[in-house]
Coordinates of C-alpha atoms in Angstrom, one line a residue:
X1 CA 7.9 12.0 -33.8
X2 CA 5.8 15.3 -33.1
X3 CA 7.8 18.5 -31.8
X4 CA 6.5 20.8 -29.3
X5 CA 5.3 24.5 -29.6
X6 CA 3.6 26.2 -32.4
X7 CA 3.6 23.1 -35.0
X8 CA 1.1 21.5 -32.0
X9 CA -1.0 24.7 -31.8
X10 CA -1.3 25.2 -35.4
X11 CA -2.6 21.7 -35.6
X12 CA -4.9 21.7 -32.5
X13 CA -6.3 25.2 -34.1
X14 CA -6.7 23.6 -37.9
X15 CA -8.1 20.2 -35.9
X16 CA -10.9 22.3 -33.5
X17 CA -12.9 23.1 -37.1
X18 CA -13.3 19.6 -37.3
X19 CA -14.5 18.9 -33.7
X20 CA -17.1 21.5 -33.7
X21 CA -19.9 19.3 -35.2
X22 CA -19.0 16.5 -32.6
X23 CA -19.3 18.7 -29.5
X24 CA -22.4 20.3 -30.9
X25 CA -24.0 17.0 -31.1
X26 CA -22.8 15.9 -27.7
X27 CA -24.4 19.0 -26.3
X28 CA -27.1 18.8 -28.2
X29 CA -27.8 15.6 -27.6
X30 CA -27.1 16.2 -23.4
X31 CA -29.7 18.8 -23.3
X32 CA -32.3 16.7 -24.9
X33 CA -31.7 14.3 -22.4
X34 CA -32.1 16.2 -19.8
X35 CA -35.2 17.7 -21.4
X36 CA -34.4 20.7 -22.8
X37 CA -34.2 22.3 -26.4
X38 CA -32.3 21.3 -29.5
X39 CA -30.6 24.6 -29.0
X40 CA -27.1 24.3 -29.1
X41 CA -26.4 27.3 -26.8
X42 CA -25.1 26.5 -23.7
X43 CA -27.7 27.0 -20.7
X44 CA -27.0 30.5 -18.6
X45 CA -25.0 30.2 -15.4
X46 CA -26.4 31.9 -12.0
X47 CA -26.2 35.6 -11.7
X48 CA -23.0 34.8 -9.1
X49 CA -20.9 33.6 -12.2
X50 CA -21.0 36.2 -14.5
X51 CA -17.4 35.3 -15.3
X52 CA -18.1 31.9 -16.3
X53 CA -21.6 33.1 -17.9
X54 CA -19.4 35.1 -20.4
X55 CA -16.8 32.5 -21.4
X56 CA -19.4 29.5 -21.7
X57 CA -21.4 32.0 -24.0
X58 CA -18.5 32.1 -26.5
X59 CA -18.7 30.2 -29.5
X60 CA -17.2 26.1 -29.1
X61 CA -14.0 26.9 -31.1
X62 CA -13.0 30.2 -28.9
X63 CA -13.3 27.9 -25.8
X64 CA -11.4 25.5 -26.9
X65 CA -8.6 27.9 -27.8
X66 CA -8.8 29.7 -24.6
X67 CA -8.6 26.2 -22.6
X68 CA -5.6 25.3 -24.6
X69 CA -3.9 28.1 -23.1
X70 CA -4.2 26.8 -19.4
X71 CA -2.3 24.1 -17.6
X72 CA -4.1 20.9 -17.2
X73 CA -4.2 21.3 -13.5
X74 CA -6.1 24.4 -14.5
X75 CA -8.0 22.5 -16.9
X76 CA -9.5 20.0 -14.1
X77 CA -10.1 22.7 -11.9
X78 CA -12.5 24.3 -14.4
X79 CA -14.2 20.9 -15.1
X80 CA -15.1 20.8 -11.6
X81 CA -17.1 23.9 -11.7
X82 CA -20.5 22.6 -13.8
X83 CA -21.3 19.6 -15.7
X84 CA -21.1 21.7 -18.9
X85 CA -17.3 22.4 -18.2
X86 CA -16.9 18.6 -17.1
X87 CA -18.1 17.6 -20.5
X88 CA -15.8 20.2 -22.6
X89 CA -12.5 19.6 -20.6
X90 CA -12.6 16.0 -21.3
X91 CA -12.1 16.9 -25.3
X92 CA -9.9 14.0 -26.1
X93 CA -8.1 16.8 -28.9
X94 CA -7.1 19.0 -26.3
X95 CA -5.6 16.6 -23.9
X96 CA -3.7 15.3 -27.2
X97 CA -2.5 18.8 -27.5
X98 CA -1.4 19.1 -24.1
X99 CA 0.4 15.8 -24.4
X100 CA 2.6 16.6 -27.3
X101 CA 3.2 20.1 -26.0
X102 CA 4.2 18.7 -22.5
X103 CA 5.9 15.4 -22.7
X104 CA 9.3 16.7 -24.0
X105 CA 9.3 18.6 -21.0
X106 CA 9.0 15.6 -18.7
X107 CA 12.1 14.3 -16.8
X108 CA 11.1 10.8 -16.5
X109 CA 9.2 7.9 -17.7
X110 CA 8.8 4.4 -16.6
X111 CA 7.5 1.1 -17.7
X112 CA 4.2 1.7 -16.3
X113 CA 3.5 5.1 -17.8
X114 CA 5.3 5.1 -21.1
X115 CA 2.8 6.5 -23.8
X116 CA 2.1 4.4 -26.9
X117 CA 3.9 5.4 -29.9
X118 CA 0.8 6.0 -32.0
X119 CA 0.2 9.2 -29.9
X120 CA 3.3 10.9 -31.6
X121 CA 2.7 9.4 -35.3
X122 CA -0.4 10.4 -36.1
X123 CA -1.1 14.2 -37.6
X124 CA -4.4 16.1 -36.1
X125 CA -5.7 16.3 -39.3
X126 CA -5.4 12.3 -39.7
X127 CA -7.3 11.7 -36.6
X128 CA -11.1 10.9 -36.6
X129 CA -13.3 11.0 -33.9
X130 CA -13.8 7.1 -33.6
X131 CA -9.8 6.8 -33.5
X132 CA -9.2 8.9 -30.6
X133 CA -7.5 7.5 -27.3
X134 CA -8.4 9.1 -24.0
X135 CA -5.7 11.3 -24.3
X136 CA -7.1 12.8 -20.8
X137 CA -6.4 9.2 -18.9
X138 CA -3.0 8.9 -21.0
X139 CA -1.7 12.5 -20.1
X140 CA -2.5 11.7 -16.0
X141 CA -0.8 8.5 -16.6
X142 CA 2.3 9.3 -17.8
X143 CA 3.0 12.8 -16.5
X144 CA 6.0 13.1 -13.7
X145 CA 3.4 15.1 -11.3
X146 CA 0.8 12.6 -11.5
X147 CA 2.9 9.5 -10.8
X148 CA 4.8 11.4 -7.9
X149 CA 1.3 12.4 -6.3
X150 CA 0.1 9.0 -6.7
X151 CA 3.2 7.6 -4.8
X152 CA 2.6 10.0 -2.1
X153 CA -0.4 8.7 -1.6
X154 CA 0.1 5.4 -0.4
X155 CA 1.3 4.9 3.2
X156 CA 4.7 5.0 4.0
X157 CA 6.8 3.1 6.6
X158 CA 10.1 4.3 6.2
X159 CA 11.0 5.1 9.7
X160 CA 9.7 1.4 10.8
X161 CA 11.1 -0.3 7.8
X162 CA 14.6 1.6 8.4
X163 CA 14.5 0.5 12.2
X164 CA 13.5 -3.2 11.3
X165 CA 16.2 -3.0 8.8
X166 CA 19.1 -1.9 11.0
X167 CA 18.1 -5.2 13.2
X168 CA 19.0 -7.4 10.7
X169 CA 22.4 -7.4 9.1
X170 CA 21.8 -7.4 5.1
X171 CA 24.1 -7.0 2.0
X172 CA 24.4 -4.1 0.6
X173 CA 22.2 -4.2 -3.0
X174 CA 25.1 -4.3 -6.1
X175 CA 24.1 -2.8 -9.7
X176 CA 26.5 -3.3 -12.8
X177 CA 26.5 0.2 -14.6
X178 CA 27.2 0.6 -18.2
X179 CA 26.5 2.4 -21.3
X180 CA 28.0 5.3 -24.0
X181 CA 27.1 8.0 -21.7
X182 CA 30.0 6.8 -19.4
X183 CA 32.6 7.4 -22.0
X184 CA 31.6 9.6 -24.9
X185 CA 30.3 12.7 -22.7
X186 CA 32.6 15.8 -22.2
X187 CA 31.9 15.6 -18.2
X188 CA 32.6 12.3 -16.3
X189 CA 29.4 11.4 -14.4
X190 CA 31.3 8.5 -12.4
X191 CA 34.2 11.1 -11.4
X192 CA 31.3 13.8 -10.3
X193 CA 29.4 11.3 -8.2
X194 CA 32.7 10.3 -7.0
X195 CA 33.6 13.5 -5.7
X196 CA 30.3 15.5 -4.6
X197 CA 29.5 14.0 -1.4
X198 CA 26.7 16.9 -0.6
X199 CA 24.6 15.0 -3.3
X200 CA 25.7 11.2 -3.1
X201 CA 28.1 10.0 -0.3
X202 CA 30.8 7.8 -1.0
X203 CA 30.7 5.1 1.4
X204 CA 33.7 3.0 0.9
X205 CA 35.8 0.5 -1.6
X206 CA 34.8 -2.8 -0.8
X207 CA 37.9 -5.3 -1.0
X208 CA 36.5 -7.8 -2.8
X209 CA 36.6 -9.6 -6.7
X210 CA 34.7 -10.7 -9.0
X211 CA 36.0 -12.8 -11.9
X212 CA 39.0 -10.5 -11.8
X213 CA 36.7 -7.3 -12.2
X214 CA 36.9 -5.0 -9.1
X215 CA 34.3 -4.7 -6.1
X216 CA 32.6 -1.3 -7.5
X217 CA 32.1 1.4 -5.2
X218 CA 29.8 2.0 -2.3
X219 CA 27.5 4.8 -1.9
X220 CA 24.8 6.0 0.7
X221 CA 21.6 7.1 -0.4
X222 CA 19.9 10.1 2.1
X223 CA 22.3 9.0 4.7
X224 CA 21.0 5.7 5.4
X225 CA 20.5 3.0 2.1
X226 CA 23.9 1.9 1.0
X227 CA 24.5 0.4 -2.7
X228 CA 27.0 -0.7 -4.3
X229 CA 27.9 0.3 -8.1
X230 CA 30.3 -1.6 -10.3
X231 CA 31.1 0.2 -13.3
X232 CA 31.8 -1.5 -16.7
X233 CA 33.9 0.3 -19.0
X234 CA 34.3 -1.0 -22.7
X235 CA 37.7 0.1 -23.3
X236 CA 40.8 1.3 -21.3
X237 CA 41.2 5.0 -20.2
X238 CA 43.8 5.4 -22.3
X239 CA 41.4 4.1 -25.3
X240 CA 38.5 6.2 -24.5
X241 CA 40.6 9.4 -24.2
X242 CA 42.1 8.9 -27.8
X243 CA 38.6 8.1 -29.4
X244 CA 37.3 11.5 -27.6
X245 CA 40.5 13.5 -29.1
X246 CA 40.0 11.7 -32.7
X247 CA 36.3 12.0 -32.4
X248 CA 36.1 8.4 -33.3
X249 CA 34.4 5.4 -31.7
X250 CA 36.4 2.7 -29.7
X251 CA 35.9 -0.9 -29.9
X252 CA 33.4 -2.0 -27.3
X253 CA 35.3 -5.2 -25.5
X254 CA 32.7 -5.9 -23.3
X255 CA 30.8 -7.9 -26.0
X256 CA 31.1 -10.0 -28.7
X257 CA 28.9 -10.1 -31.5
X258 CA 27.3 -13.6 -32.6
X259 CA 24.7 -13.0 -36.3
X260 CA 21.9 -15.2 -36.9
X261 CA 19.3 -15.0 -39.4
X262 CA 15.8 -14.1 -38.8
X263 CA 13.3 -15.0 -41.5
X264 CA 15.4 -13.5 -44.4
X265 CA 17.4 -10.9 -42.8
X266 CA 20.7 -10.9 -40.7
X267 CA 19.9 -9.9 -36.9
X268 CA 22.5 -8.9 -34.5
X269 CA 23.0 -10.5 -31.3
X270 CA 25.6 -9.8 -28.6
X271 CA 27.0 -11.9 -25.9
X272 CA 28.8 -10.4 -22.9
X273 CA 32.5 -11.6 -22.1
X274 CA 33.2 -14.0 -19.2
X275 CA 34.6 -11.3 -16.7
X276 CA 31.1 -9.4 -17.1
X277 CA 29.2 -12.5 -17.0
X278 CA 30.2 -13.0 -13.9
X279 CA 28.8 -9.5 -12.7
X280 CA 25.6 -10.0 -14.5
X281 CA 25.1 -13.1 -12.3
X282 CA 25.4 -11.4 -9.2
X283 CA 23.9 -7.8 -9.4
X284 CA 20.5 -7.2 -8.6
X285 CA 19.7 -4.3 -11.3
X286 CA 21.4 -2.2 -13.9
X287 CA 22.2 1.1 -14.8
X288 CA 22.6 2.4 -18.4
X289 CA 23.8 5.4 -19.1
X290 CA 22.7 7.0 -22.3
X291 CA 24.1 9.4 -24.3
X292 CA 21.3 11.9 -24.7
X293 CA 23.1 14.8 -26.6
X294 CA 20.8 15.6 -29.7
X295 CA 23.3 16.5 -31.7
X296 CA 25.3 13.4 -31.7
X297 CA 24.7 10.3 -34.1
X298 CA 23.6 7.0 -31.7
X299 CA 22.9 3.6 -33.0
X300 CA 19.9 2.8 -30.4
X301 CA 19.3 -0.5 -32.4
X302 CA 23.1 -1.5 -31.3
X303 CA 22.5 -0.4 -27.9
X304 CA 19.3 -2.3 -27.3
X305 CA 20.8 -5.5 -28.8
X306 CA 23.9 -4.8 -25.9
X307 CA 21.1 -3.9 -23.1
X308 CA 19.6 -7.4 -23.8
X309 CA 22.9 -9.2 -23.8
X310 CA 23.3 -7.6 -19.9
X311 CA 19.8 -8.5 -18.7
X312 CA 19.6 -12.1 -20.2
X313 CA 17.6 -13.7 -18.2
X314 CA 19.9 -16.9 -18.5
X315 CA 22.5 -15.1 -16.3
X316 CA 20.3 -14.0 -13.4
X317 CA 16.2 -13.5 -12.3
X318 CA 14.5 -11.9 -15.2
X319 CA 12.7 -9.2 -13.0
X320 CA 15.8 -6.9 -12.3
X321 CA 15.3 -3.2 -12.6
X322 CA 17.0 -1.6 -15.1
X323 CA 17.4 2.6 -14.9
X324 CA 17.9 4.2 -17.8
X325 CA 19.8 7.5 -17.0
X326 CA 19.5 9.8 -20.1
X327 CA 22.4 11.7 -19.7
X328 CA 23.9 15.1 -21.4
X329 CA 27.3 16.4 -20.5
X330 CA 25.7 19.8 -18.9
X331 CA 22.8 22.3 -18.1
X332 CA 22.2 24.0 -21.5
X333 CA 23.1 21.1 -24.0
X334 CA 20.2 20.3 -25.8
X335 CA 18.9 16.9 -24.9
X336 CA 16.8 14.1 -26.5
X337 CA 13.5 14.1 -24.0
X338 CA 13.5 10.9 -22.1
X339 CA 9.7 9.9 -23.6
X340 CA 11.5 9.6 -26.9
X341 CA 14.5 7.6 -25.6
X342 CA 12.6 5.4 -24.3
X343 CA 10.9 4.3 -27.7
X344 CA 14.2 4.5 -29.3
X345 CA 15.8 2.0 -27.2
X346 CA 12.2 -0.1 -27.3
X347 CA 12.3 -0.3 -23.9
X348 CA 8.4 -1.2 -24.0
X349 CA 10.0 -4.6 -25.6
X350 CA 11.4 -5.3 -21.9
X351 CA 9.6 -7.8 -19.3
X352 CA 11.4 -6.5 -16.4
X353 CA 10.7 -2.7 -14.5
X354 CA 12.2 0.1 -16.1
X355 CA 12.5 3.6 -15.6
X356 CA 14.1 6.5 -17.9
X357 CA 15.5 9.5 -15.9
X358 CA 16.7 12.8 -17.2
X359 CA 20.6 13.4 -15.9
X360 CA 23.4 15.8 -16.3
X361 CA 26.7 14.7 -15.8
X362 CA 28.4 17.8 -14.2
X363 CA 25.6 18.7 -11.6
X364 CA 24.1 15.0 -10.9
X365 CA 20.6 16.5 -11.8
X366 CA 17.9 13.8 -11.4
X367 CA 20.5 11.0 -10.3
X368 CA 19.0 11.3 -6.8
X369 CA 15.4 10.4 -8.5
X370 CA 16.7 7.4 -10.5
X371 CA 18.7 5.8 -7.6
X372 CA 15.7 6.4 -5.4
X373 CA 13.5 4.3 -7.9
X374 CA 16.3 1.6 -8.7
X375 CA 16.5 0.8 -4.7
X376 CA 12.6 0.7 -4.2
X377 CA 12.1 -1.6 -7.2
X378 CA 15.3 -3.8 -6.1
X379 CA 14.0 -4.0 -2.5
X380 CA 10.6 -5.0 -3.8
X381 CA 11.7 -7.6 -5.8
X382 CA 14.1 -9.2 -2.7
X383 CA 10.5 -9.0 -0.6
X384 CA 8.9 -10.9 -3.6

C-alpha cells in the first residue's frame, strides 16, 4: 500500500506531464463545442476576477501543482466559480493524490465507504487515462467528514424516539468484545472503560450467567442508552501477564483449530468453545479489539479466521454488526491506519455491517464514536 507524503507528491508531479495532453485535448474539444477556436489557452475571465484570471493563465502543469496544495474543500469551492474550473478540479489524478495523501489520517472507515484495494496498488506511472477511477467520488464517499455530513443531513427524531422508548421496557443490547488488543497493549482498554465515568458511565454489573461466563458490564451512553459488554479473554490474567513479561504469545483458549483442505492447500478454520458459543447466540453484535501498533507483528489471516468463528451465521442472525476498535496503547504510538487495517483483516469479505474506528486505550479517544455507530446499527437490525 502507498505511503503518504513526499512519495505521492513526487508521483503526482511526474504524472502531471503525462496528463497535459489529455487535459489540453479536453479543453480544446470543449472550446470547439462552444463555438470557440482550437486554441487550448483558457478564455479570459471578467475584469473583476483578476486573481482568477492570472491563475487561469498559468500553464496547466503549474495549475495542477498549485491545486494539489489546496484542501479538497477548497478545491470544490474553486470548481464552483466557473465552467473552466469545474472541469479542471475534477481531474482523477489530482483526487487520487488527495486520497492517498489523506486516508492514513482518517480515523474511521466502514463497509459502505472502504476504497478498493486497487487504489493503493497501482503506481502513478502505471495508470492510463482509460484505467482511471472516479477518484473524486471515491474520496467523497470514503472520507469521515463527508460521511458525518451525510449522516447529519438526515432527519433526526432523537427526542421523540427516546421518549417513546422510555415508555416501553426493553432489554439493553448486549455485545461480545474480544481480540488481541484487549491483552497485548501496555494500557488496558477495559480498565480505562471501567474507571472513566466522564467518558463512559458504568451503569451496573447484572447478576446473570451465560453458560458459566459472567454477565458482563452495563454502560450508559450519553446518559440515556444502556448497553452491556461481555469481555471475552483468551487466557487467564496470570497467563496474560506472564506472556507480556516474556514477550510471548499466550495460547488462545477461546477457539479450537480445525484444518481443512481447499484445493491443494490446507486452510485454517476455527470454532469457538461451548461457553463462547452460548455467548455468541445471545449477543446483538460484536466488538473486535485489534492491535494497531505498527511496531508489532500481526497475523491478520489468523485474526480473520477467529473473527469468522465468532460471527458464524450458525450461531445467530447473520446481519449482526461488527465494530473493530483499531487500538493503540496511548497517544504518540505509531499506528496502522484504519483503512489499511480494514484491508489487512479482509473485512470486505464479511456480509454484515462493520466499521473500523481508531481508538486509544489510555484516553478512550474514538471509543464513543464506535459505540454510537454500533448502537445505531443494532437498533436498525432490531427494527427490521
